[in-house]
PDB file of C-alpha atoms in Angstrom:
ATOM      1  CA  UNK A  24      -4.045 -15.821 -26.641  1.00  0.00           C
ATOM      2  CA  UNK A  25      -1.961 -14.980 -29.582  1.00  0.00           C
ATOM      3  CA  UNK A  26       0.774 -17.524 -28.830  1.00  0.00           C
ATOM      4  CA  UNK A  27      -1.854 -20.519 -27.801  1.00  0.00           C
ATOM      5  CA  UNK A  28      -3.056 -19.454 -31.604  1.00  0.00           C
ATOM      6  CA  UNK A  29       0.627 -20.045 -33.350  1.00  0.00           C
ATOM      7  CA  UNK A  30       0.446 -23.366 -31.342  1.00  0.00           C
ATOM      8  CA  UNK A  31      -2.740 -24.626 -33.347  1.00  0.00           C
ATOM      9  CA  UNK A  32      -1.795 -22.991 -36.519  1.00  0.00           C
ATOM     10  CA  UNK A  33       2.096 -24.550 -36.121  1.00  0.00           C
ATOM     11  CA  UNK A  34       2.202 -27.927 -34.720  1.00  0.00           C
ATOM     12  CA  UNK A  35      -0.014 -30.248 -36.952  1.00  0.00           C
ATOM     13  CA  UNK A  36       0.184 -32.860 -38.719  1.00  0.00           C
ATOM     14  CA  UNK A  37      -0.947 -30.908 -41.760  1.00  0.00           C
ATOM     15  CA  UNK A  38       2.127 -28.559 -42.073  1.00  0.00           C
ATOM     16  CA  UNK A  39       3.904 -31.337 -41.274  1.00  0.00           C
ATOM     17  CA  UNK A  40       2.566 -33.339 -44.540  1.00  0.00           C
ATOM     18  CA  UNK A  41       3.442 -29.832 -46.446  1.00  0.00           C
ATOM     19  CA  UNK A  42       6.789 -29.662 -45.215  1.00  0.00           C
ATOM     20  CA  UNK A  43       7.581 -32.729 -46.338  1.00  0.00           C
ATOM     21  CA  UNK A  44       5.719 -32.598 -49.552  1.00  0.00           C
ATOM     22  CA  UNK A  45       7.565 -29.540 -50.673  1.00  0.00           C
ATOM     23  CA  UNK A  46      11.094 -30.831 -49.671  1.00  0.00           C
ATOM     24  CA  UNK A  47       9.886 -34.118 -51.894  1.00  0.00           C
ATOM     25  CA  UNK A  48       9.512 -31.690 -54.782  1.00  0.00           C
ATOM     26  CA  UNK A  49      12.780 -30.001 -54.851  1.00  0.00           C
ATOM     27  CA  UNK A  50      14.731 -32.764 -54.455  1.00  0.00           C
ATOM     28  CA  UNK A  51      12.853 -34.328 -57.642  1.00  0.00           C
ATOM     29  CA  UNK A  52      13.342 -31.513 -59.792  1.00  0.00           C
ATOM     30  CA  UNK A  53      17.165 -30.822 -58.331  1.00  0.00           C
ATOM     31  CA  UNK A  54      17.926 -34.861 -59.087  1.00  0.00           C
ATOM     32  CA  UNK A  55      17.890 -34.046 -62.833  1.00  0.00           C
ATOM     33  CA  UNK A  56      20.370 -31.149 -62.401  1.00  0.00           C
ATOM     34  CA  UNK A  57      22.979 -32.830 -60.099  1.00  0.00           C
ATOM     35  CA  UNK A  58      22.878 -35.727 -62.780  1.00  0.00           C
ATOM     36  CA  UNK A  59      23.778 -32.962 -65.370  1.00  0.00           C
ATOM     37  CA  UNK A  60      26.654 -31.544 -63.404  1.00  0.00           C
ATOM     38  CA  UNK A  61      27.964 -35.472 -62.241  1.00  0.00           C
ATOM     39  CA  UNK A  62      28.349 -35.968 -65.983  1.00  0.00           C
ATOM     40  CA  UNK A  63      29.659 -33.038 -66.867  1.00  0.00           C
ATOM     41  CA  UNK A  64      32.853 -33.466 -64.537  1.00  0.00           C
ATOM     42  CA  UNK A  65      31.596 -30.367 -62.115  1.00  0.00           C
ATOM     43  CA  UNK A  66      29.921 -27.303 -62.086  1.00  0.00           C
ATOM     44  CA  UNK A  67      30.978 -24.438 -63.567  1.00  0.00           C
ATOM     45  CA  UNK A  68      28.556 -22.070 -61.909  1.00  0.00           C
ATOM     46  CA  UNK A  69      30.396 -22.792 -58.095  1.00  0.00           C
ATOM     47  CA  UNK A  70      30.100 -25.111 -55.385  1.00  0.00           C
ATOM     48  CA  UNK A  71      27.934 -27.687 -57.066  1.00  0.00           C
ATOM     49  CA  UNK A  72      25.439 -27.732 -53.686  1.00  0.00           C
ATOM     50  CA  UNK A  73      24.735 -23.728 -54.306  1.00  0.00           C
ATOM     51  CA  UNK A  74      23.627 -24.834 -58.034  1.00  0.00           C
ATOM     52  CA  UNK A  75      21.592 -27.457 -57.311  1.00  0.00           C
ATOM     53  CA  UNK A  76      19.711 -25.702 -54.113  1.00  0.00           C
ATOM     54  CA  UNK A  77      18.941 -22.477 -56.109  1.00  0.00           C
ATOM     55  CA  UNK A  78      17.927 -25.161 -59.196  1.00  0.00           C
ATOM     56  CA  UNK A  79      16.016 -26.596 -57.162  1.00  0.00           C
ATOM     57  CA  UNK A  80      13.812 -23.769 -55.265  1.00  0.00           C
ATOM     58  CA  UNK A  81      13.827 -21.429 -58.374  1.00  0.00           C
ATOM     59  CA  UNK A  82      12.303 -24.309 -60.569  1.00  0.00           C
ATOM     60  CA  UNK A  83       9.223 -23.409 -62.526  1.00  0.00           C
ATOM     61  CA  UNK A  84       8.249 -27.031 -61.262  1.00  0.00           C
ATOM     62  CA  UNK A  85       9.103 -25.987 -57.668  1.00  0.00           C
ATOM     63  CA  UNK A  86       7.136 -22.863 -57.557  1.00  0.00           C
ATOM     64  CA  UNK A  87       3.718 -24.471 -59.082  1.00  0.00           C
ATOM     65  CA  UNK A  88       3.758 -26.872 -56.117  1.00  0.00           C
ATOM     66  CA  UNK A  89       4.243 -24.063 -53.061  1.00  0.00           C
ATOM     67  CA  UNK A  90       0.239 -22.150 -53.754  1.00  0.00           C
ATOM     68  CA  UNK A  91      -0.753 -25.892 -53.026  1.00  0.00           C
ATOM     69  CA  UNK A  92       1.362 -27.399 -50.387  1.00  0.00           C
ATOM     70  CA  UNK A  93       1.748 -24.238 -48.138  1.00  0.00           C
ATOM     71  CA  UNK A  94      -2.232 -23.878 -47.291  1.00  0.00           C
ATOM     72  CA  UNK A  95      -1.937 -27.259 -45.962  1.00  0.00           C
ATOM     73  CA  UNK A  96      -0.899 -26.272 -42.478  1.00  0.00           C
ATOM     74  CA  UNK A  97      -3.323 -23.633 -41.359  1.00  0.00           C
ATOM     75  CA  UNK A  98      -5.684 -21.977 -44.391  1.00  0.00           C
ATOM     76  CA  UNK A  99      -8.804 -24.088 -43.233  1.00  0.00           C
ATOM     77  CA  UNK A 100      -8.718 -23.250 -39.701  1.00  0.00           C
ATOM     78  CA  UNK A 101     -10.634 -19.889 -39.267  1.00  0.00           C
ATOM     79  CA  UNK A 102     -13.724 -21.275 -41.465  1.00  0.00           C
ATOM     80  CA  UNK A 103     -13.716 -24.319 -39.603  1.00  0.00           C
ATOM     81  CA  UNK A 104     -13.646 -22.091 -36.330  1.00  0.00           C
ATOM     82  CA  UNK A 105     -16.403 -19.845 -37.869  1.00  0.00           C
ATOM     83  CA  UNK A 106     -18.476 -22.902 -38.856  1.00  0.00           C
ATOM     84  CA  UNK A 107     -18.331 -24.396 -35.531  1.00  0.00           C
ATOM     85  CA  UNK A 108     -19.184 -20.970 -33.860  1.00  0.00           C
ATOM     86  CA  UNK A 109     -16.056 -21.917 -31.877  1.00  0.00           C
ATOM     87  CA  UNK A 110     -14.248 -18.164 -32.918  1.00  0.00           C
ATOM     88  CA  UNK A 111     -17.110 -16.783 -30.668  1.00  0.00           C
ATOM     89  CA  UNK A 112     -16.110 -18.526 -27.552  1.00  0.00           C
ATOM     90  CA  UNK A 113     -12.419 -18.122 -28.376  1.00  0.00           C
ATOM     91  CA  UNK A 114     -13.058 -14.095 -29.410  1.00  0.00           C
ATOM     92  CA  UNK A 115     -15.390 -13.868 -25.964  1.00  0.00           C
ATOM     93  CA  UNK A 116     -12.105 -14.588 -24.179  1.00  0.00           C
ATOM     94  CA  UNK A 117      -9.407 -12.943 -26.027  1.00  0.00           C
ATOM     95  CA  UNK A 118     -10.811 -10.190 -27.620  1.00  0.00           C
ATOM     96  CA  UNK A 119     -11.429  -9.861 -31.252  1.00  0.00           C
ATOM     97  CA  UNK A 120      -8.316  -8.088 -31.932  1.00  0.00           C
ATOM     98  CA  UNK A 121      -6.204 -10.682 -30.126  1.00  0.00           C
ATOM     99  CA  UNK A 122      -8.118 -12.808 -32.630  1.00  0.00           C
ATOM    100  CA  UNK A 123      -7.731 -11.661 -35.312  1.00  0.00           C
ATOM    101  CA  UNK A 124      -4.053 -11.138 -35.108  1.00  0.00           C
ATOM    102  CA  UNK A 125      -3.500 -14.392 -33.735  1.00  0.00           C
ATOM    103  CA  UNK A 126      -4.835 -16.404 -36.861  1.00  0.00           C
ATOM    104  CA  UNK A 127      -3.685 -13.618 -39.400  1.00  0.00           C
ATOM    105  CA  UNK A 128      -0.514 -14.177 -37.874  1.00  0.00           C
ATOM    106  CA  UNK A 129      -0.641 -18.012 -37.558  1.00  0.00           C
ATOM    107  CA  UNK A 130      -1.769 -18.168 -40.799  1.00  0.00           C
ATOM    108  CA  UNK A 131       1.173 -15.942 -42.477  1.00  0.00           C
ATOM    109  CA  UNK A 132       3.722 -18.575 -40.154  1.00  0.00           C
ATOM    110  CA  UNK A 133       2.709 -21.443 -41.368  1.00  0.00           C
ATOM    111  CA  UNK A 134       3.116 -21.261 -44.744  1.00  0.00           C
ATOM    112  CA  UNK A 135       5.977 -19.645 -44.838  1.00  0.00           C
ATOM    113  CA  UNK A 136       7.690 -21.685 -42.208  1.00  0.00           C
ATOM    114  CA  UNK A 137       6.644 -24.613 -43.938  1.00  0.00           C
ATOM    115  CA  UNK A 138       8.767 -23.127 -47.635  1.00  0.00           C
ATOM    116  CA  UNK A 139      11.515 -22.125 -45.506  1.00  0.00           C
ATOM    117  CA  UNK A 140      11.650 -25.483 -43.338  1.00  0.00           C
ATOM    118  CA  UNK A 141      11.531 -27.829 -46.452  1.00  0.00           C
ATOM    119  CA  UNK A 142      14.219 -25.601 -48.301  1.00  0.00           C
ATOM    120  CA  UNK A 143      16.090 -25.978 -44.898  1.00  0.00           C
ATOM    121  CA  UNK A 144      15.500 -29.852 -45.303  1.00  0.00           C
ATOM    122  CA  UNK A 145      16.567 -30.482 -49.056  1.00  0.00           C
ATOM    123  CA  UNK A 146      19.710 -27.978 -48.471  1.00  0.00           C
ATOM    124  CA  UNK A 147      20.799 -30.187 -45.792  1.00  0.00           C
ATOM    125  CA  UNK A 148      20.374 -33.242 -48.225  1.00  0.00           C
ATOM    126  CA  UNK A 149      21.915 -31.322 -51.062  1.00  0.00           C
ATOM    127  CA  UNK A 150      24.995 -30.429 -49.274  1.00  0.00           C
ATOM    128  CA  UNK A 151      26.321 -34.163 -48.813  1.00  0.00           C
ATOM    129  CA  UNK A 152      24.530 -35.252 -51.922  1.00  0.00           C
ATOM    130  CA  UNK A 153      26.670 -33.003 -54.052  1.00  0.00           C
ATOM    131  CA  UNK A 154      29.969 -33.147 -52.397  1.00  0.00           C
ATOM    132  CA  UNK A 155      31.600 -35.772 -54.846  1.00  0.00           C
ATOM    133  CA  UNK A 156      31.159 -32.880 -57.812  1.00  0.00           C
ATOM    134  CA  UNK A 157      34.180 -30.948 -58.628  1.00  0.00           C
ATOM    135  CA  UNK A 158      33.535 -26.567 -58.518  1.00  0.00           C
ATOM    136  CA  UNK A 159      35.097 -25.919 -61.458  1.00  0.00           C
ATOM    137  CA  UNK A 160      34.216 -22.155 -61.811  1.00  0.00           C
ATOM    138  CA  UNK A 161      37.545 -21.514 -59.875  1.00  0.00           C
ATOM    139  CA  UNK A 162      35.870 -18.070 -58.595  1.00  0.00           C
ATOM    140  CA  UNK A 163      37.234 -16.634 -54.721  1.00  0.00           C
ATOM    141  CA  UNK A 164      35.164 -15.163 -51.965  1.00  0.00           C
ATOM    142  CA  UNK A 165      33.700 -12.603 -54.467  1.00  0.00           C
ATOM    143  CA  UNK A 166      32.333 -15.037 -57.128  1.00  0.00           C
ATOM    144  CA  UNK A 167      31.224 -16.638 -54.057  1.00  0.00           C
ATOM    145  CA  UNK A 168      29.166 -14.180 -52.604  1.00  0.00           C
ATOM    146  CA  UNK A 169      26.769 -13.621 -54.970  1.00  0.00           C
ATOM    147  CA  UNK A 170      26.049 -17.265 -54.947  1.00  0.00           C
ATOM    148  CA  UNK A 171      25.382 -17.306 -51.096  1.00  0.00           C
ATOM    149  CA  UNK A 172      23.311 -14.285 -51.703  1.00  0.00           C
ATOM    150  CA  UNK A 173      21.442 -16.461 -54.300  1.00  0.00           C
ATOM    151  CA  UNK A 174      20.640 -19.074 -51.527  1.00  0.00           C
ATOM    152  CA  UNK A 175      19.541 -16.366 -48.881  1.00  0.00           C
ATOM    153  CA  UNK A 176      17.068 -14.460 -51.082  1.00  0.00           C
ATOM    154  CA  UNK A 177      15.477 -18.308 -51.907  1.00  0.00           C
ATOM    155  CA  UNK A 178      14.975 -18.941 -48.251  1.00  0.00           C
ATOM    156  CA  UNK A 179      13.574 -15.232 -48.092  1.00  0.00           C
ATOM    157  CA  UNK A 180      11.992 -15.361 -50.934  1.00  0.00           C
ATOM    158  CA  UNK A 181       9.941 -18.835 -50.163  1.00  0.00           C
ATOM    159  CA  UNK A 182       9.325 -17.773 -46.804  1.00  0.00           C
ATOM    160  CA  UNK A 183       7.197 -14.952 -48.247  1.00  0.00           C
ATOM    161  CA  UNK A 184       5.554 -16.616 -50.740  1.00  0.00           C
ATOM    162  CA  UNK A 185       3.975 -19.408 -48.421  1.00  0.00           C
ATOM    163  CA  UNK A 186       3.239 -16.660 -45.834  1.00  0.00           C
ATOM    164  CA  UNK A 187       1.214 -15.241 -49.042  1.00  0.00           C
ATOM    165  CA  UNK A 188      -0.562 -18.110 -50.581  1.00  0.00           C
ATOM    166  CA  UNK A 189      -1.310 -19.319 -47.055  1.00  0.00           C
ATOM    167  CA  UNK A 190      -3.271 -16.165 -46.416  1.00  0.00           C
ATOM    168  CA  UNK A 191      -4.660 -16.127 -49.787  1.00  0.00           C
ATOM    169  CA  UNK A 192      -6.118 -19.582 -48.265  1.00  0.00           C
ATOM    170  CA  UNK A 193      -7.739 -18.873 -45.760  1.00  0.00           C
ATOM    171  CA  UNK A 194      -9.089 -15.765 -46.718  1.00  0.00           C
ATOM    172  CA  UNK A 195     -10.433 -17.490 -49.579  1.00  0.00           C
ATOM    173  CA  UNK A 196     -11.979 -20.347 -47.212  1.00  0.00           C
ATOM    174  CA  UNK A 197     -13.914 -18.077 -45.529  1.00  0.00           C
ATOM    175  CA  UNK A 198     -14.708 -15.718 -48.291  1.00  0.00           C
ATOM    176  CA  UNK A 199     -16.839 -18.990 -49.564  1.00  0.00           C
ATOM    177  CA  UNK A 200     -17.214 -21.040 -46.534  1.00  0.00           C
ATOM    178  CA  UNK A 201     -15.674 -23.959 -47.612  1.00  0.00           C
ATOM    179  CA  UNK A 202     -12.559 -24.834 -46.305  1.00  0.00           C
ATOM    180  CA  UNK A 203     -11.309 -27.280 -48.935  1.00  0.00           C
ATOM    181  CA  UNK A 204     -11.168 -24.391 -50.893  1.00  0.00           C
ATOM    182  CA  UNK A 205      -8.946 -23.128 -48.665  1.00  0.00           C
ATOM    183  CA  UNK A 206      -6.356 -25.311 -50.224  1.00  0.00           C
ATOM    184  CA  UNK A 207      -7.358 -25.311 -53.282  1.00  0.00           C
ATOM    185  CA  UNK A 208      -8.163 -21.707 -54.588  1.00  0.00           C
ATOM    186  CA  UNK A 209      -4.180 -20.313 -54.084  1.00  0.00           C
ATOM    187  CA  UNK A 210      -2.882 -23.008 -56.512  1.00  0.00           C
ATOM    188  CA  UNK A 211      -5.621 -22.187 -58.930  1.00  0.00           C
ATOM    189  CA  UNK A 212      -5.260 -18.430 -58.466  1.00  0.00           C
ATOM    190  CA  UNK A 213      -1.207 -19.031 -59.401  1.00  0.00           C
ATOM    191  CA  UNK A 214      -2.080 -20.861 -62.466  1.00  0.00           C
ATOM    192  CA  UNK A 215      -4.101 -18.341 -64.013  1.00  0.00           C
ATOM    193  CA  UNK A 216      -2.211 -15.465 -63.352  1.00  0.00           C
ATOM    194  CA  UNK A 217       0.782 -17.294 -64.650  1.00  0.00           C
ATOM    195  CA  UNK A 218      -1.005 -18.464 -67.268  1.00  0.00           C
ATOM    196  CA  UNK A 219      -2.785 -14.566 -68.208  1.00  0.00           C
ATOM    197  CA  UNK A 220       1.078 -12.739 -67.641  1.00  0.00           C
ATOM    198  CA  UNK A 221       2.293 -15.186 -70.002  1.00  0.00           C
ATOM    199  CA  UNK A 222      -0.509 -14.804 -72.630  1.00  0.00           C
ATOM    200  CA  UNK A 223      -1.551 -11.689 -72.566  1.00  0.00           C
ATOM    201  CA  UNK A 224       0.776  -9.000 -71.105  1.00  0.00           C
ATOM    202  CA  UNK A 225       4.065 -11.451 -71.198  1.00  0.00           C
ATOM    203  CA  UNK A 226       5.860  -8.399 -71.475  1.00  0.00           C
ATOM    204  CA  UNK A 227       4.673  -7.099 -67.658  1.00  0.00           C
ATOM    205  CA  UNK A 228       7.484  -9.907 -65.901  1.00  0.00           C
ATOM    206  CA  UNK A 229       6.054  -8.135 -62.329  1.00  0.00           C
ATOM    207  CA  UNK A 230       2.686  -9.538 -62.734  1.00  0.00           C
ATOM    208  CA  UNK A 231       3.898 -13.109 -62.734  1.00  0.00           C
ATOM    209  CA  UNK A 232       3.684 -14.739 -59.590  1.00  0.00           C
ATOM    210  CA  UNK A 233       6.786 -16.949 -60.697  1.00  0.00           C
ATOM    211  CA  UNK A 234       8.798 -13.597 -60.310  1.00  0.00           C
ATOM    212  CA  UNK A 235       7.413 -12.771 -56.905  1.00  0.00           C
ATOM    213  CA  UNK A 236       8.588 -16.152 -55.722  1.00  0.00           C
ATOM    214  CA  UNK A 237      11.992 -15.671 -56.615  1.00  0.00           C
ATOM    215  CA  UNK A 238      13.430 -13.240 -59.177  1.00  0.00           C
ATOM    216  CA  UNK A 239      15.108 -13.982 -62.518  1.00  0.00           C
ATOM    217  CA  UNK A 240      14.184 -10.151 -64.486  1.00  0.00           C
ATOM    218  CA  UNK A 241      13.982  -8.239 -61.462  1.00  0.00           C
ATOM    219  CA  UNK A 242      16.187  -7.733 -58.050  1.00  0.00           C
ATOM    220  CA  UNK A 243      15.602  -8.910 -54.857  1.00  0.00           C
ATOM    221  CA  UNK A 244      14.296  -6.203 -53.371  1.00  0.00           C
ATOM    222  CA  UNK A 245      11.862  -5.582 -56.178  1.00  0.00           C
ATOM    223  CA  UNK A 246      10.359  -9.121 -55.452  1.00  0.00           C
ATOM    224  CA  UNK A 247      10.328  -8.813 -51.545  1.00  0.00           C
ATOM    225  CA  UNK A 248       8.691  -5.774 -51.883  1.00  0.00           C
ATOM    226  CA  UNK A 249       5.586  -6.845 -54.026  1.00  0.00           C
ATOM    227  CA  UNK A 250       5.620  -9.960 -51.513  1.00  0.00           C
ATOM    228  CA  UNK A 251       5.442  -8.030 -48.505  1.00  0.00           C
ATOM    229  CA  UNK A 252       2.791  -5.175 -50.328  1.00  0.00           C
ATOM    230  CA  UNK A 253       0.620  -8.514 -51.056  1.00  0.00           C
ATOM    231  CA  UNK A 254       0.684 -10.197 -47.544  1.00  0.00           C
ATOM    232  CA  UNK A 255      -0.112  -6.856 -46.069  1.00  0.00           C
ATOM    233  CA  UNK A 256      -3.248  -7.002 -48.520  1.00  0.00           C
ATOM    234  CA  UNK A 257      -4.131 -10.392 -48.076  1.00  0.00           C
ATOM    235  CA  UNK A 258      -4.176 -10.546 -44.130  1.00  0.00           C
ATOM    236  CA  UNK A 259      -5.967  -7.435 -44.649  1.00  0.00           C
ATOM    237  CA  UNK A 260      -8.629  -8.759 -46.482  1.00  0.00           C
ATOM    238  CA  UNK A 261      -8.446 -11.993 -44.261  1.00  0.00           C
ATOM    239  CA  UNK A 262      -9.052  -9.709 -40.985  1.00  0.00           C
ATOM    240  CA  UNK A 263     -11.818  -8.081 -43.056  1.00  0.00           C
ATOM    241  CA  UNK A 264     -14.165 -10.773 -43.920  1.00  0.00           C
ATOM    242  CA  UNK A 265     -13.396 -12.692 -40.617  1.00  0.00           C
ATOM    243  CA  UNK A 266     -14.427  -9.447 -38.832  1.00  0.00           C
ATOM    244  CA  UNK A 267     -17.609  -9.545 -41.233  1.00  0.00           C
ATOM    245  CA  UNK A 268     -18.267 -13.096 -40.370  1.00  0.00           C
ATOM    246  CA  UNK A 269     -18.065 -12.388 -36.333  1.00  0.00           C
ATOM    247  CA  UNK A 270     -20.367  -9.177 -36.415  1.00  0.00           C
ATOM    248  CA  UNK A 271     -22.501 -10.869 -39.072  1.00  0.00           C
TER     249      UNK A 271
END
């Protein structure tokens, strides 16, 4: 049941349109960058296709657009199965734990497969876009380690922020029934918090969502961790209100 679950919540057309949405995005905020470096006569930070990829997914312009592209693949599908009363056929033959694991789980997949499979796509772009510019940071393997590490923790990195904000959507479709607001409610959510951190305790950098998305004041680590504390919470709270809606 659980893998006949990933199927519905994977292959669409809708993560599909995300993917593609969020590999639009990077590429138009790295296209200002790469013109930077071409003009410059190279990049002084390493192999210009390592600057412009981490540009490009660590952008404040990049990370507004994930809480609303992400949800697109699967946040509207347990209301929609609630609504149709189709969850109580599908829970009659799998079980409701089977259930309930198989959309928290679908859910968490999508969006962060769809982060991690448009970074994938504008990396592979990148790469040959960037080849004419010169490295000029003349750094060996250790200067170029940290870079590499750079480009890991932003595939890690966006892979747990969609799995977030793709739970946060769906738990937030069928918190009010509605599962437009399924899309909608993670990018709002990011905006205010964003917007609150920044006003009125900009001095608490670990409240911003910005820094759980990838980390410019804090480590790695530090980041992954809140990520994985918050998808823990929100499939929590997903399995919670979906179990409410069943029994209710």
């Amino acid at each position: 049941m659980k893998m006949s679950e990933l199927k519905v919540s994977l292959l669409n057309r809708r993560l599909f349109c995300g993917i593609v949405l969020i590999f639009a995005a990077v590429l138009a905020v790295a296209h200002p960058y790469r013109a930077f470096l071409t003009e410059s006569g190279g990049s002084v930070e390493g192999p210009a296709w390592m600057a412009v990829f981490i540009y490009g997914v660590s952008s404040e312009r990049t990370l507004l657009f994930l809480p609303l592209f992400v949800p697109l693949g699967a946040a509207g599908d347990v209301q929609e199965e609630l609504k149709s009363r189709y969850a109580v056929f599908l829970v009659s033959r799998a079980g409701k734990k089977n259930y309930l694991a198989g959309k928290i789980l679908g859910a968490a997949l999508s969006g962060g497969l769809t982060a991690a499979a448009a970074f994938a796509a504008a990396l592979a772009v990148i790469v040959p876009w960037c080849a004419g510019i010169p490295d000029l940071s003349g750094q060996e393997l250790q200067g170029f380690l940290p870079l590499l590490s750079a480009v890991l923790c932003g595939f890690l990195c966006g892979f747990l922020n969609g799995a977030l904000w793709a739970l946060a959507g769906s738990a937030a479709a069928v918190l009010t029934r509605n599962h437009y607001l399924g899309y909608a409610v993670p990018f709002i959510l990011y905006y205010v918090l964003t917007v609150f951190q920044e006003r009125y305790y900009d001095k608490f950098y670990i409240l911003s969502p910005r820094q759980w998305a990838y980390p410019s004041y804090f480590g790695a680590g530090v980041c992954v961790g809140i990520l994985i504390f918050l998808i823990a919470a929100a499939g929590l709270l997903l399995m919670k209100l979906t179990e409410r809606r069943l029994t209710g």
